[in-house]
Short mmCIF file of C-alpha atoms in Angstrom, two decimals:
data_model
loop_
_atom_site.label_atom_id
_atom_site.label_comp_id
_atom_site.label_asym_id
_atom_site.label_seq_id
_atom_site.Cartn_x
_atom_site.Cartn_y
_atom_site.Cartn_z
CA UNK A 1072 115.34 80.00 142.19
CA UNK A 1073 117.62 83.01 141.63
CA UNK A 1074 116.30 86.45 140.81
CA UNK A 1075 117.56 86.11 137.19
CA UNK A 1076 115.75 82.78 136.78
CA UNK A 1077 112.55 84.30 138.17
CA UNK A 1078 112.68 87.15 135.66
CA UNK A 1079 113.29 84.65 132.82
CA UNK A 1080 110.31 82.49 133.86
CA UNK A 1081 108.12 85.61 134.10
CA UNK A 1082 109.19 86.74 130.61
CA UNK A 1083 108.49 83.32 129.07
CA UNK A 1084 105.07 83.25 130.78
CA UNK A 1085 104.19 86.69 129.41
CA UNK A 1086 105.25 85.67 125.88
CA UNK A 1087 103.19 82.47 126.05
CA UNK A 1088 100.10 84.36 127.23
CA UNK A 1089 100.63 86.96 124.48
CA UNK A 1090 100.83 84.18 121.86
CA UNK A 1091 97.58 82.60 123.07
CA UNK A 1092 95.83 86.00 123.06
CA UNK A 1093 97.15 86.68 119.52
CA UNK A 1094 95.85 83.36 118.18
CA UNK A 1095 92.42 83.93 119.75
CA UNK A 1096 92.35 87.47 118.37
CA UNK A 1097 93.51 86.37 114.89
CA UNK A 1098 91.98 82.95 114.12
CA UNK A 1099 93.46 82.95 110.60
CA UNK A 1100 96.79 82.07 112.23
CA UNK A 1101 95.31 78.68 113.11
CA UNK A 1102 94.09 78.34 109.50
CA UNK A 1103 97.62 79.02 108.22
CA UNK A 1104 99.02 76.34 110.51
CA UNK A 1105 96.30 73.97 109.27
CA UNK A 1106 97.22 74.75 105.64
CA UNK A 1107 100.84 73.92 106.32
CA UNK A 1108 99.81 70.69 107.98
CA UNK A 1109 97.71 69.76 104.95
CA UNK A 1110 100.77 69.64 102.66
CA UNK A 1111 102.75 67.52 105.06
CA UNK A 1112 103.72 64.11 103.83
CA UNK A 1113 102.75 60.72 105.15
CA UNK A 1114 105.62 58.77 106.66
CA UNK A 1115 106.06 55.61 104.65
CA UNK A 1116 109.26 53.63 104.62
CA UNK A 1117 108.61 51.46 101.59
CA UNK A 1118 106.23 50.67 98.75
CA UNK A 1119 104.02 47.63 99.16
CA UNK A 1120 101.19 46.52 96.95
CA UNK A 1121 100.52 44.91 93.61
CA UNK A 1122 102.68 46.14 90.72
CA UNK A 1123 100.65 48.20 88.27
CA UNK A 1124 97.77 48.73 90.70
CA UNK A 1125 96.66 51.63 92.85
CA UNK A 1126 97.07 50.96 96.58
CA UNK A 1127 93.65 50.50 98.14
CA UNK A 1128 93.24 53.57 100.35
CA UNK A 1129 91.56 56.96 99.98
CA UNK A 1130 93.60 59.69 98.24
CA UNK A 1131 95.83 61.45 100.75
CA UNK A 1132 99.08 63.40 101.02
CA UNK A 1133 102.31 62.46 99.30
CA UNK A 1134 104.22 59.62 100.95
CA UNK A 1135 107.66 60.44 102.31
CA UNK A 1136 109.61 57.53 100.85
CA UNK A 1137 113.04 56.83 102.22
CA UNK A 1138 114.02 54.92 99.10
CA UNK A 1139 112.45 55.27 95.66
CA UNK A 1140 112.65 52.88 92.73
CA UNK A 1141 115.48 53.63 90.32
CA UNK A 1142 114.23 54.44 86.78
CA UNK A 1143 114.63 51.64 84.25
CA UNK A 1144 117.07 52.34 81.43
CA UNK A 1145 115.89 50.88 78.16
CA UNK A 1146 116.20 51.86 74.52
CA UNK A 1147 113.14 52.24 72.32
CA UNK A 1148 113.49 51.58 68.58
CA UNK A 1149 117.14 52.64 68.76
CA UNK A 1150 116.51 55.71 70.91
CA UNK A 1151 118.47 55.48 74.20
CA UNK A 1152 116.87 56.49 77.54
CA UNK A 1153 118.99 59.66 77.50
CA UNK A 1154 117.42 60.78 74.21
CA UNK A 1155 119.55 62.62 71.66
CA UNK A 1156 120.42 65.77 73.60
CA UNK A 1157 118.89 68.40 75.86
CA UNK A 1158 118.71 67.54 79.57
CA UNK A 1159 119.78 63.90 79.47
CA UNK A 1160 119.07 63.29 83.18
CA UNK A 1161 115.53 64.56 82.69
CA UNK A 1162 115.16 62.37 79.60
CA UNK A 1163 116.02 59.28 81.66
CA UNK A 1164 113.12 60.09 83.99
CA UNK A 1165 110.73 60.70 81.11
CA UNK A 1166 111.75 57.48 79.39
CA UNK A 1167 111.37 55.12 82.34
CA UNK A 1168 109.11 52.11 81.79
CA UNK A 1169 109.22 50.41 85.20
CA UNK A 1170 105.91 49.81 86.92
CA UNK A 1171 105.04 49.98 90.63
CA UNK A 1172 102.17 50.02 93.08
CA UNK A 1173 100.80 53.60 93.09
CA UNK A 1174 99.95 55.76 96.11
CA UNK A 1175 96.56 57.46 95.74
CA UNK A 1176 97.17 61.15 96.42
CA UNK A 1177 94.93 64.20 96.32
CA UNK A 1178 95.10 66.48 93.28
CA UNK A 1179 95.94 69.39 95.59
CA UNK A 1180 98.90 67.53 97.08
CA UNK A 1181 100.65 67.77 93.70
CA UNK A 1182 99.51 71.33 93.06
CA UNK A 1183 100.89 72.42 96.45
CA UNK A 1184 104.42 71.27 95.61
CA UNK A 1185 106.93 74.08 95.24
CA UNK A 1186 110.47 74.38 93.81
CA UNK A 1187 113.41 76.75 94.01
CA UNK A 1188 113.26 79.56 91.44
CA UNK A 1189 116.95 79.06 90.66
CA UNK A 1190 116.42 75.72 88.93
CA UNK A 1191 113.80 76.91 86.45
CA UNK A 1192 114.92 76.39 82.84
CA UNK A 1193 118.17 74.83 84.04
CA UNK A 1194 119.49 71.38 83.21
CA UNK A 1195 119.79 69.07 86.17
CA UNK A 1196 123.57 68.78 85.92
CA UNK A 1197 123.70 72.50 86.82
CA UNK A 1198 121.55 72.27 89.96
CA UNK A 1199 123.18 72.69 93.36
CA UNK A 1200 123.18 69.73 95.76
CA UNK A 1201 120.57 71.29 98.13
CA UNK A 1202 118.24 72.03 95.19
CA UNK A 1203 118.71 68.52 93.90
CA UNK A 1204 117.80 67.12 97.33
CA UNK A 1205 114.74 69.36 97.58
CA UNK A 1206 113.30 68.04 94.32
CA UNK A 1207 114.42 64.46 94.98
CA UNK A 1208 112.26 64.33 98.10
CA UNK A 1209 109.15 64.11 95.91
CA UNK A 1210 110.33 63.24 92.44
CA UNK A 1211 110.03 59.59 91.55
CA UNK A 1212 107.13 58.83 93.83
CA UNK A 1213 104.65 56.48 92.11
CA UNK A 1214 101.29 58.21 92.49
CA UNK A 1215 97.68 57.96 91.33
CA UNK A 1216 95.56 61.11 91.02
CA UNK A 1217 91.87 61.47 90.20
CA UNK A 1218 90.49 64.21 87.98
CA UNK A 1219 89.18 65.15 84.56
CA UNK A 1220 90.91 65.74 81.24
CA UNK A 1221 90.93 69.31 79.91
CA UNK A 1222 92.59 68.51 76.58
CA UNK A 1223 94.91 66.19 74.71
CA UNK A 1224 97.24 66.73 71.79
CA UNK A 1225 100.14 65.06 70.06
CA UNK A 1226 103.45 66.77 70.73
CA UNK A 1227 106.16 67.72 68.26
CA UNK A 1228 109.59 66.07 67.98
CA UNK A 1229 111.58 66.20 71.26
CA UNK A 1230 115.10 65.37 72.37
CA UNK A 1231 113.58 62.86 74.83
CA UNK A 1232 112.38 60.81 71.86
CA UNK A 1233 115.49 61.42 69.73
CA UNK A 1234 113.56 63.99 67.65
CA UNK A 1235 111.78 61.13 65.88
CA UNK A 1236 109.60 62.63 63.14
CA UNK A 1237 107.27 59.63 62.83
CA UNK A 1238 104.16 59.08 64.90
CA UNK A 1239 105.74 56.19 66.81
CA UNK A 1240 108.13 58.66 68.49
CA UNK A 1241 105.56 61.28 69.47
CA UNK A 1242 104.08 61.54 72.95
CA UNK A 1243 100.80 63.11 73.99
CA UNK A 1244 100.44 66.17 76.17
CA UNK A 1245 97.34 65.83 78.31
CA UNK A 1246 95.94 68.16 80.95
CA UNK A 1247 94.41 66.80 84.15
CA UNK A 1248 92.14 69.09 86.18
CA UNK A 1249 90.56 68.64 89.59
CA UNK A 1250 87.03 69.47 88.43
CA UNK A 1251 85.22 69.05 85.10
CA UNK A 1252 84.98 72.18 82.92
CA UNK A 1253 88.23 73.67 84.23
CA UNK A 1254 90.79 74.74 81.65
CA UNK A 1255 94.44 73.77 81.48
CA UNK A 1256 95.61 76.88 83.34
CA UNK A 1257 94.89 74.99 86.58
CA UNK A 1258 95.99 71.57 85.33
CA UNK A 1259 98.69 69.03 86.01
CA UNK A 1260 100.40 67.93 82.78
CA UNK A 1261 100.34 64.15 82.35
CA UNK A 1262 102.20 62.44 79.54
CA UNK A 1263 101.89 59.01 78.01
CA UNK A 1264 105.22 58.44 76.27
CA UNK A 1265 105.85 56.59 72.98
CA UNK A 1266 107.15 53.63 74.97
CA UNK A 1267 103.84 53.34 76.85
CA UNK A 1268 101.68 54.14 73.83
CA UNK A 1269 103.30 51.17 72.07
CA UNK A 1270 102.20 48.90 74.92
CA UNK A 1271 98.56 50.06 75.06
CA UNK A 1272 96.42 49.69 71.95
CA UNK A 1273 93.63 51.69 73.58
CA UNK A 1274 95.74 54.74 74.40
CA UNK A 1275 94.82 56.56 71.20
CA UNK A 1276 94.47 60.33 70.88
CA UNK A 1277 90.83 59.85 69.88
CA UNK A 1278 90.20 57.92 73.12
CA UNK A 1279 91.75 60.68 75.26
CA UNK A 1280 89.69 63.28 73.39
CA UNK A 1281 86.55 61.24 73.98
CA UNK A 1282 87.34 61.35 77.72
CA UNK A 1283 87.70 65.14 77.44
CA UNK A 1284 84.36 65.53 75.66
CA UNK A 1285 82.56 63.13 78.00
CA UNK A 1286 83.98 64.94 81.05
CA UNK A 1287 84.77 61.45 82.31
CA UNK A 1288 86.25 61.02 85.76
CA UNK A 1289 89.67 59.39 85.45
CA UNK A 1290 92.41 58.08 87.70
CA UNK A 1291 95.93 58.48 86.37
CA UNK A 1292 98.86 56.46 87.71
CA UNK A 1293 102.47 57.27 87.01
CA UNK A 1294 105.71 58.80 88.20
CA UNK A 1295 105.80 62.22 89.84
CA UNK A 1296 108.37 64.27 87.94
CA UNK A 1297 109.61 67.86 87.90
CA UNK A 1298 110.05 69.51 84.50
CA UNK A 1299 111.84 72.87 84.86
CA UNK A 1300 111.43 73.86 81.21
CA UNK A 1301 108.17 75.82 81.13
CA UNK A 1302 107.66 77.95 84.29
CA UNK A 1303 106.36 80.80 82.10
CA UNK A 1304 103.35 78.67 81.20
CA UNK A 1305 101.98 78.45 84.74
CA UNK A 1306 98.50 79.93 84.78
CA UNK A 1307 98.33 79.70 80.99
CA UNK A 1308 98.76 76.16 79.71
CA UNK A 1309 99.46 74.47 83.06
CA UNK A 1310 98.97 74.99 86.79
CA UNK A 1311 102.33 73.60 87.93
CA UNK A 1312 105.59 72.33 86.46
CA UNK A 1313 105.32 69.14 88.51
CA UNK A 1314 103.98 66.46 86.18
CA UNK A 1315 102.87 62.85 86.16
CA UNK A 1316 105.32 61.70 83.55
CA UNK A 1317 105.29 59.07 82.28
CA UNK A 1318 101.78 57.91 83.05
CA UNK A 1319 101.75 54.15 83.50
CA UNK A 1320 98.03 53.59 83.85
CA UNK A 1321 94.76 55.37 83.23
CA UNK A 1322 91.36 54.23 84.44
CA UNK A 1323 87.88 55.58 83.91
CA UNK A 1324 85.12 55.64 86.53
CA UNK A 1325 82.58 53.42 84.77
CA UNK A 1326 79.56 51.65 86.26
CA UNK A 1327 80.66 52.21 89.88
CA UNK A 1328 84.24 51.04 89.42
CA UNK A 1329 87.62 51.89 87.86
CA UNK A 1330 88.10 50.44 84.38
CA UNK A 1331 91.44 50.55 82.49
CA UNK A 1332 91.33 52.66 79.33
CA UNK A 1333 92.33 49.66 77.20
CA UNK A 1334 89.15 47.92 78.33
CA UNK A 1335 86.93 51.02 78.21
CA UNK A 1336 87.69 51.66 74.51
CA UNK A 1337 86.28 48.23 73.63
CA UNK A 1338 82.92 49.17 75.17
CA UNK A 1339 82.49 52.76 74.05
CA UNK A 1340 82.27 53.77 70.37
CA UNK A 1341 85.06 56.22 69.49
CA UNK A 1342 85.19 58.13 66.23
CA UNK A 1343 88.69 58.26 64.75
CA UNK A 1344 89.82 61.54 63.23
CA UNK A 1345 91.20 61.55 59.72
CA UNK A 1346 93.85 64.16 60.50
CA UNK B 886 118.56 105.66 54.36
CA UNK B 887 119.98 102.90 56.46
CA UNK B 888 117.33 100.38 57.54
CA UNK B 889 117.35 97.46 59.96
CA UNK B 890 114.91 94.77 60.96
CA UNK B 891 114.85 91.97 63.48
CA UNK B 892 113.18 88.86 62.07
CA UNK B 893 111.97 85.85 63.98
CA UNK B 894 111.98 82.81 61.71
CA UNK B 895 110.49 79.41 62.48
CA UNK B 896 111.93 76.48 60.57
CA UNK B 897 110.96 72.83 60.33
CA UNK B 898 113.93 70.64 59.53
CA UNK B 899 113.68 66.96 58.77
CA UNK B 900 116.37 64.49 57.77
CA UNK B 901 118.06 61.18 58.45
CA UNK B 902 120.30 60.86 61.52
CA UNK B 903 121.51 58.25 64.00
CA UNK B 904 118.97 57.91 66.89
CA UNK B 905 121.34 59.01 69.67
CA UNK B 906 123.12 61.71 67.66
CA UNK B 907 122.42 65.27 68.86
CA UNK B 908 120.05 66.44 66.11
CA UNK B 909 119.45 69.87 67.65
CA UNK B 910 123.17 70.63 67.75
CA UNK B 911 123.84 69.55 64.17
CA UNK B 912 120.80 71.28 62.66
CA UNK B 913 121.56 74.56 64.45
CA UNK B 914 125.06 74.43 62.98
CA UNK B 915 123.62 73.63 59.55
CA UNK B 916 121.26 76.62 59.68
CA UNK B 917 124.15 78.94 60.58
CA UNK B 918 126.05 77.71 57.52
CA UNK B 919 122.99 77.94 55.25
CA UNK B 920 122.41 81.56 56.25
CA UNK B 921 126.09 82.41 55.88
CA UNK B 922 126.20 80.88 52.40
CA UNK B 923 122.87 82.38 51.31
CA UNK B 924 123.64 85.90 52.50
CA UNK B 925 126.33 86.18 49.81
CA UNK B 926 123.51 86.44 47.26
CA UNK B 927 122.58 89.78 48.87
CA UNK B 928 125.87 91.63 49.49
CA UNK B 929 123.93 94.81 50.28
CA UNK B 930 122.38 93.21 53.35
CA UNK B 931 124.37 92.57 56.48
CA UNK B 932 122.85 89.48 58.08
CA UNK B 933 123.77 88.69 61.68
CA UNK B 934 122.41 85.67 63.56
CA UNK B 935 121.43 86.74 67.07
CA UNK B 936 119.98 83.52 68.38
CA UNK B 937 119.11 80.07 67.13
CA UNK B 938 117.51 77.62 69.55
CA UNK B 939 115.14 74.69 69.47
CA UNK B 940 111.49 75.57 69.98
CA UNK B 941 110.18 73.28 72.70
CA UNK B 942 107.09 75.31 73.58
CA UNK B 943 104.60 73.07 71.87
CA UNK B 944 102.01 73.73 74.56
CA UNK B 945 102.40 77.47 74.17
CA UNK B 946 100.42 77.37 70.94
CA UNK B 947 96.88 78.49 70.33
CA UNK B 948 94.02 76.21 71.22
CA UNK B 949 93.88 74.83 67.64
CA UNK B 950 95.53 71.59 68.63
CA UNK B 951 93.16 71.17 71.52
CA UNK B 952 89.85 71.02 69.72
CA UNK B 953 88.07 67.78 70.44
CA UNK B 954 85.55 65.75 68.53
CA UNK B 955 82.16 66.98 69.66
CA UNK B 956 80.35 64.22 67.86
CA UNK B 957 82.16 61.22 69.29
#
């Protein structure tokens, strides 16, 4: 070994010892590393399981899918999947109707997702390629998340639904929280779209409101989607701008098992509102 | 004295249109023309449109739409 190599080895050794001493002295460094590890994804090459069902495993991190299902492109009562304006690429995602097996993921795995500031309030056709790739890593993953509903309301006319003024074109905005009694400032927005509402007789606003009042534990399945439109609402009417949109399934924890909402509404009396 | 005011107006517009036709674009144009035509009734007022855009902040409303049936 030359003299130069000896000095280099000595320097590396000193730096390694210093790093170990620093970690022992400051244990929060280990906690930070653990936090980073907790938002890591699970390596999964493909989706396997029964269509429309939640994969039978405990909720975990988001899967890192190499290939994701392409959104279906169907019209609804004359309204194309692109809607009638606005961000047409986003509308395609919101208007998908294809079903899938769903990966059970922890509530916090969605809340931990980030995004580049530059794409907030910007249409997708104006995003840079790296930003597009960053969002595409997670967007379009079929997931199932457990939680509680903090509120539900019918939305106004939107470009996604061709600004339809009638009830059949309105979607619901629903807020999913990790714990009961939390408000929507820490929620994930979940949306059943008109296309899905038409397929599920039990998905009525009164039923969702009953779940809110009952503080019922629910499991929501659907497509993970990024909506850049309302970053200003974080901490007010939502906890993140990542959404489960559209939701494809909703189940209620009832008598020691998960029961689909369509079935639950036939067992539980629900008062309809006049307005 | 010369006076000025900045008004924020919220409109609800409803009408017939083809499903895929850009309703936001056409109604914004219509409102510009309605204001231009109507301002002639008040020649003493100079009306300038600063911004017209669709309001998509439905969730940014008060909690009124969130009340739930306590007696269900």
